[in-house]
JSON list of C-alpha atoms in Angstrom, two decimals:
[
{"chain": "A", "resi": 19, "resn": "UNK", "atom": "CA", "xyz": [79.49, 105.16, 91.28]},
{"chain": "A", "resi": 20, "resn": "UNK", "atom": "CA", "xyz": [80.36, 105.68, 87.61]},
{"chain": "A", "resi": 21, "resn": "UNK", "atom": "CA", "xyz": [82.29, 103.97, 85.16]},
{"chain": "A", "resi": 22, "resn": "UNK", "atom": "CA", "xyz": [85.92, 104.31, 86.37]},
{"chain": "A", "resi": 23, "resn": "UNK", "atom": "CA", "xyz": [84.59, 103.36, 89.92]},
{"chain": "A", "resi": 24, "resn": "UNK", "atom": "CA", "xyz": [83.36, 100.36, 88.21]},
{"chain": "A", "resi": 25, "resn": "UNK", "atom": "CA", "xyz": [86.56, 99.66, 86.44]},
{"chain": "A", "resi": 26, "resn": "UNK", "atom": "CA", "xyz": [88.61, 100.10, 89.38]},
{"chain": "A", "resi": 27, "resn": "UNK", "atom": "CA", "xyz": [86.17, 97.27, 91.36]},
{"chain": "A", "resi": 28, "resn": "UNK", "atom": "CA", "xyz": [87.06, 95.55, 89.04]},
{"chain": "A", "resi": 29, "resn": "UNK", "atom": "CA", "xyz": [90.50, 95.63, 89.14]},
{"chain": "A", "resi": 30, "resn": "UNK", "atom": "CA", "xyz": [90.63, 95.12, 92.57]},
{"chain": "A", "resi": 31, "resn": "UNK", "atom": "CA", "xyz": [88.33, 92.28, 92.88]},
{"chain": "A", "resi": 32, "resn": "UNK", "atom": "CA", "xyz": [90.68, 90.40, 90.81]},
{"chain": "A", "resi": 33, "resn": "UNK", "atom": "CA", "xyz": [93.92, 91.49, 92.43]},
{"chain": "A", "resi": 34, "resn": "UNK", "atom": "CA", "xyz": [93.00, 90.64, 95.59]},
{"chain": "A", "resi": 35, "resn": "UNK", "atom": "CA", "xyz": [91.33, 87.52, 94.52]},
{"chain": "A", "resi": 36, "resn": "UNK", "atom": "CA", "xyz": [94.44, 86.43, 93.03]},
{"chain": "A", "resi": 37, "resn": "UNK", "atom": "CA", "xyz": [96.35, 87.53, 96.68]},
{"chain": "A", "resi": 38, "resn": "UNK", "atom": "CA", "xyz": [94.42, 85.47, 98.44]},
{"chain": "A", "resi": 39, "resn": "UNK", "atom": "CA", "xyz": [94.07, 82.73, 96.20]},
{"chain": "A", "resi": 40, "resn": "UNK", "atom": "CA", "xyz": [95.10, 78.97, 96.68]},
{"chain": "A", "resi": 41, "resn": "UNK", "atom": "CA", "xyz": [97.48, 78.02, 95.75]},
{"chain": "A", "resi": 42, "resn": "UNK", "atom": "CA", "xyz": [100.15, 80.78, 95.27]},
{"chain": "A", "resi": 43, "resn": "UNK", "atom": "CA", "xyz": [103.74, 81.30, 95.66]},
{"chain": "A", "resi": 44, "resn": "UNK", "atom": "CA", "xyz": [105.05, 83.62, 98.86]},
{"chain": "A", "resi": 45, "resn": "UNK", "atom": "CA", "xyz": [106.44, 85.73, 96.00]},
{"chain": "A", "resi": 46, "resn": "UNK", "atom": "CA", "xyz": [103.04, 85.92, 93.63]},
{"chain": "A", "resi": 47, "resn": "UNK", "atom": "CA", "xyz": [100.73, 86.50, 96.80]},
{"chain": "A", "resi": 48, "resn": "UNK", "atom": "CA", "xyz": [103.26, 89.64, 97.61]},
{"chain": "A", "resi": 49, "resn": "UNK", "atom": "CA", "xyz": [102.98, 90.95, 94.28]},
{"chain": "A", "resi": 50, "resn": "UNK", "atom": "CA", "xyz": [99.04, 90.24, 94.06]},
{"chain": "A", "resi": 51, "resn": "UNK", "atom": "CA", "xyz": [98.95, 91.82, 97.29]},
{"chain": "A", "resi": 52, "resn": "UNK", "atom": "CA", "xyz": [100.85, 94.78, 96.20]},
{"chain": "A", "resi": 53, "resn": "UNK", "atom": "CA", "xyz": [98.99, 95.04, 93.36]},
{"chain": "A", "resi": 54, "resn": "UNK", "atom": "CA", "xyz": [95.91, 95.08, 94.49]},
{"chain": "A", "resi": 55, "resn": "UNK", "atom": "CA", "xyz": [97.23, 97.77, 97.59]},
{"chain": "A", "resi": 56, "resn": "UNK", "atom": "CA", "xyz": [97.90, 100.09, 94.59]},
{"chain": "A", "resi": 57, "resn": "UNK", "atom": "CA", "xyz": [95.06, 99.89, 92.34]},
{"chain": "A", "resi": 58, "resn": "UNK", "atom": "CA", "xyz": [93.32, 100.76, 95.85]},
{"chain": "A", "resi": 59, "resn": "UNK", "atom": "CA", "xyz": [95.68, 103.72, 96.33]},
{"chain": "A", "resi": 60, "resn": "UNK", "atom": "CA", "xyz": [95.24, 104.98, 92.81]},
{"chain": "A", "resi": 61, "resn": "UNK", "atom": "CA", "xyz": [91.51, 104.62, 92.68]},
{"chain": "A", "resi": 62, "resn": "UNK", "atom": "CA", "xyz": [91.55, 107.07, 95.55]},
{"chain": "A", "resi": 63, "resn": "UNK", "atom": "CA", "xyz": [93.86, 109.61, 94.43]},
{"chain": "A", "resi": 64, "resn": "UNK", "atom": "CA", "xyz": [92.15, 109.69, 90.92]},
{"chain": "A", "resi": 65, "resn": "UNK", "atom": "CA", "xyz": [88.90, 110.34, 93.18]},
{"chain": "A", "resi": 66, "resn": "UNK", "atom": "CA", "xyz": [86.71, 107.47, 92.00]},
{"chain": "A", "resi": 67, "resn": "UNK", "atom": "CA", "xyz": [86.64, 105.56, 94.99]},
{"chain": "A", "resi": 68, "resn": "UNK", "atom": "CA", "xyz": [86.12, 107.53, 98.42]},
{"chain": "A", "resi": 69, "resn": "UNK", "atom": "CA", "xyz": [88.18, 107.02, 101.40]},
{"chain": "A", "resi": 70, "resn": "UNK", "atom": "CA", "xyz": [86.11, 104.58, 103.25]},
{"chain": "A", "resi": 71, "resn": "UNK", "atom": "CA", "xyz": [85.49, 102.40, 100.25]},
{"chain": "A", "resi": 72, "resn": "UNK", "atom": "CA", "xyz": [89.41, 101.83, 100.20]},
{"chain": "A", "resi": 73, "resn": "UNK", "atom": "CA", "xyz": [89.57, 101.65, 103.80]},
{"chain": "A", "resi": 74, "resn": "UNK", "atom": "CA", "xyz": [87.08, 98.99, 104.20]},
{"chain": "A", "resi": 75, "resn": "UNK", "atom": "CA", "xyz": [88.71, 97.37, 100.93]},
{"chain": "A", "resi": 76, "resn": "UNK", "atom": "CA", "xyz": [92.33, 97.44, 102.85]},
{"chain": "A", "resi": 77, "resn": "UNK", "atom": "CA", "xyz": [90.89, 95.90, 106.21]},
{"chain": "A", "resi": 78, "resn": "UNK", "atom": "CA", "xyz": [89.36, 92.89, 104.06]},
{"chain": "A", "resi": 79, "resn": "UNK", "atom": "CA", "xyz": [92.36, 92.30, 102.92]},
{"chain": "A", "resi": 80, "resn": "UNK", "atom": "CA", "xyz": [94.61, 92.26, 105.52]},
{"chain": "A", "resi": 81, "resn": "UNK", "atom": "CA", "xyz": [92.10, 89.88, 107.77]},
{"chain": "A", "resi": 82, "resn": "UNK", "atom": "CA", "xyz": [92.53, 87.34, 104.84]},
{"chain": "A", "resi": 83, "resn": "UNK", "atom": "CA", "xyz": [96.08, 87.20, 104.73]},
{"chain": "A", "resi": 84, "resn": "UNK", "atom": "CA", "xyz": [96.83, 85.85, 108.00]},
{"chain": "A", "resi": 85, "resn": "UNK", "atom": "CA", "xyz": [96.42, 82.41, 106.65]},
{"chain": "A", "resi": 86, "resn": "UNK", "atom": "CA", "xyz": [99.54, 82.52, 104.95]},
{"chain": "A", "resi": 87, "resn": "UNK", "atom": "CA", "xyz": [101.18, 84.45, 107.01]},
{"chain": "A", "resi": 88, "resn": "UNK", "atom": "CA", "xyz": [101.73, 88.51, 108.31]},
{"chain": "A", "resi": 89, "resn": "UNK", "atom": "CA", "xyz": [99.48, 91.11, 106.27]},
{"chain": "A", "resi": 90, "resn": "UNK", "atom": "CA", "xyz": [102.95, 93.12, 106.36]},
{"chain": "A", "resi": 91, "resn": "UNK", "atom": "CA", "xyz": [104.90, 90.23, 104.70]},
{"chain": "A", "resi": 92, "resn": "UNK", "atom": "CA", "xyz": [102.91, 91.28, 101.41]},
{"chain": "A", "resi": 93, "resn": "UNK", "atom": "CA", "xyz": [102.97, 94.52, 101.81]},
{"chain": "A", "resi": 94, "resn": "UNK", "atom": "CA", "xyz": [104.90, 96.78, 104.12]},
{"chain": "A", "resi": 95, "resn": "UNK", "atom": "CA", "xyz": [101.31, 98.93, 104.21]},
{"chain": "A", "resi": 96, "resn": "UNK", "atom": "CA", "xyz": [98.97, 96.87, 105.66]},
{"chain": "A", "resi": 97, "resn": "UNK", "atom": "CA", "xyz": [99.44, 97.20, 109.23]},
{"chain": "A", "resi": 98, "resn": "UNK", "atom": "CA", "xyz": [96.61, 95.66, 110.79]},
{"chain": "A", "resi": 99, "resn": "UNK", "atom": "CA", "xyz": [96.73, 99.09, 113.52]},
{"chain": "A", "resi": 100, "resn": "UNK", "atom": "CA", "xyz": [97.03, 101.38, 110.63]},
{"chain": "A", "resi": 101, "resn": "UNK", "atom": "CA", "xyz": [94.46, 99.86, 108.49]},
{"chain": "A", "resi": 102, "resn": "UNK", "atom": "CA", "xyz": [91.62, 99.77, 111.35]},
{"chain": "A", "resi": 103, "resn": "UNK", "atom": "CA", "xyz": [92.50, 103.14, 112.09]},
{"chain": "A", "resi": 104, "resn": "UNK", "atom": "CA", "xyz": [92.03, 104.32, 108.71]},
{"chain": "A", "resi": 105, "resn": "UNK", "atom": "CA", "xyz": [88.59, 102.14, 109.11]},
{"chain": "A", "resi": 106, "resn": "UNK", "atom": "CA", "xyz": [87.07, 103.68, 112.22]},
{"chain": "A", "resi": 107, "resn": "UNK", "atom": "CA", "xyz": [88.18, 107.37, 110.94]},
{"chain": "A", "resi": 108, "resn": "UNK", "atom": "CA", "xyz": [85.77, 106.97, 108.31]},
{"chain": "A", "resi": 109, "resn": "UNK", "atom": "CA", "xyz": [82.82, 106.41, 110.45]},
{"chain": "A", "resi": 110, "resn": "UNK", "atom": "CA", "xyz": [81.01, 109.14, 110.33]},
{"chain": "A", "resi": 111, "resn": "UNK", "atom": "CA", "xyz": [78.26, 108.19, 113.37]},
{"chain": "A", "resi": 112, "resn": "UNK", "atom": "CA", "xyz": [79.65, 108.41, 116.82]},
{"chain": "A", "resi": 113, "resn": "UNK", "atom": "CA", "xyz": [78.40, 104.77, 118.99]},
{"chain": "A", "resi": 114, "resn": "UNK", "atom": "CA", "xyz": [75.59, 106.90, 120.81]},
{"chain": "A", "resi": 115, "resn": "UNK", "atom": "CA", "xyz": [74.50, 108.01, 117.19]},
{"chain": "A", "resi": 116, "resn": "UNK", "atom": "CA", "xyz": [74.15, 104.66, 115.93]},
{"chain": "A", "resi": 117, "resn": "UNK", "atom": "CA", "xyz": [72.72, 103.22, 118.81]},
{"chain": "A", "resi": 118, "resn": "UNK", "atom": "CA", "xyz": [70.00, 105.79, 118.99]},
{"chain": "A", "resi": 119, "resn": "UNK", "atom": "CA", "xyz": [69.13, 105.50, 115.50]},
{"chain": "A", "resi": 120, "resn": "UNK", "atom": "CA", "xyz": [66.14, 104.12, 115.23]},
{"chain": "A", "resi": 121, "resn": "UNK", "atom": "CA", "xyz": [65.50, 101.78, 112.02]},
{"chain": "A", "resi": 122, "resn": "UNK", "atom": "CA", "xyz": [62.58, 99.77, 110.82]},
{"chain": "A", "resi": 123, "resn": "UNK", "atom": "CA", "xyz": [61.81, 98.66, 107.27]},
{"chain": "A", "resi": 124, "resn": "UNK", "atom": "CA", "xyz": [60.12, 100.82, 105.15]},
{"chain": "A", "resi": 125, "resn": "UNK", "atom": "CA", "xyz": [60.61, 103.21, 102.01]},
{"chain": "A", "resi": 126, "resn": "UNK", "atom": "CA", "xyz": [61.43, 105.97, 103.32]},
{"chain": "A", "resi": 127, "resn": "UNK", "atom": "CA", "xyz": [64.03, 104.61, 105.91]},
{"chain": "A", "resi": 128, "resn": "UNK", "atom": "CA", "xyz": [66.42, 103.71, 102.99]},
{"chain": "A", "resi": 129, "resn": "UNK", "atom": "CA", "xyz": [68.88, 106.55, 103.99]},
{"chain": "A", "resi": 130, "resn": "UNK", "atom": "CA", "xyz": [69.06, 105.78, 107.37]},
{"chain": "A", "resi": 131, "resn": "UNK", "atom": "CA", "xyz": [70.05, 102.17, 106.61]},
{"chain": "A", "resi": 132, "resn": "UNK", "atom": "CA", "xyz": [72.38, 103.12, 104.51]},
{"chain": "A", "resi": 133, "resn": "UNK", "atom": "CA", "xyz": [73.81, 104.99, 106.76]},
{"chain": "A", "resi": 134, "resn": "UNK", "atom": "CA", "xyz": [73.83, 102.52, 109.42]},
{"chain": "A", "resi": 135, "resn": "UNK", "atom": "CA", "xyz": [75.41, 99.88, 107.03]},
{"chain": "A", "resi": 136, "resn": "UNK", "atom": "CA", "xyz": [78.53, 102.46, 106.40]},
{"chain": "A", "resi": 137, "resn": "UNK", "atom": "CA", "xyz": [79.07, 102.28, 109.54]},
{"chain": "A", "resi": 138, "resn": "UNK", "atom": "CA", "xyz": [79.16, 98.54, 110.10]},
{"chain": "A", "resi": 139, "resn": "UNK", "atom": "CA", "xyz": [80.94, 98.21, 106.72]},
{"chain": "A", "resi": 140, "resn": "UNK", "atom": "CA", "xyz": [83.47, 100.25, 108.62]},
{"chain": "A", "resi": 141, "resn": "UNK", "atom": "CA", "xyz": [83.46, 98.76, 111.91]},
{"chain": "A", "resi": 142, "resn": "UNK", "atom": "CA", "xyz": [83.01, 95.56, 111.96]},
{"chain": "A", "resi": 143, "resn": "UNK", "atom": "CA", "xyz": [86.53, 94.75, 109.94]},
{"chain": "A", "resi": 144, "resn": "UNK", "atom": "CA", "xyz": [88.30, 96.95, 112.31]},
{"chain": "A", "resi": 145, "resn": "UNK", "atom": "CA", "xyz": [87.42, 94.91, 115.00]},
{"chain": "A", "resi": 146, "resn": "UNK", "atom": "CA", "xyz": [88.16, 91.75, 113.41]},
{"chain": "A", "resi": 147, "resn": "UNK", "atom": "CA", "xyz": [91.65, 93.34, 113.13]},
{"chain": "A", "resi": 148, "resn": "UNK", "atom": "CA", "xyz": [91.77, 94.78, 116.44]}
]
């Protein structure tokens, strides 16, 4: 990731920080939230964070904000069925794949663990949602 990538993390970090932070007003937390729904929508359409990045972002949120009440009460977008949606279509391993993907630690198995830890970055907030 570069420097606008970083810029953007940053950005959202502290939007959504500030959504999910105690205490707030109904109306700040729906403006945080919005906030940070936006900075995660721009950072994507000015291509410096990828798809699942936001997607993974999105699902995070929305499984905090059930403590104060509906995900949707902040913002209209974060449908809990929408958002793990967007989550598992940016898996790119089908469950047979990952489950035959043999891992063990060493150098050169960086990539594969990588690849398996996309995968659970992805997955494991969709099901918290589902």
């Amino acid at each position: 990731m570069g420097d606008r990538a970083n810029w953007w993390l940053g950005v959202v970090q502290f939007t959504t920080s500030r959504a999910t932070a105690e205490p707030a007003s109904r109306a700040e937390r729906q403006q945080w939230t919005r906030l940070a729904v936006v900075a995660l929508d721009s950072a994507f359409e000015d291509g410096d964070l990828p798809a699942r990045h936001i997607a993974g972002r999105k699902a995070n949120l929305t499984l905090a904000l059930p403590r104060f009440g509906a995900p949707t009460d902040f913002s209209e977008t974060l449908r809990p069925d929408d958002v793990a949606r967007a989550c598992l279509n940016e898996v790119r391993m089908s469950p047979e794949e990952a489950v035959s993907t043999r891992w063990e630690y060493r150098a050169e198995d960086v990539g594969i663990m990588r690849d398996l830890r996309a995968v659970r970055n992805q997955v494991v907030p969709a099901l918290g949602l589902a």
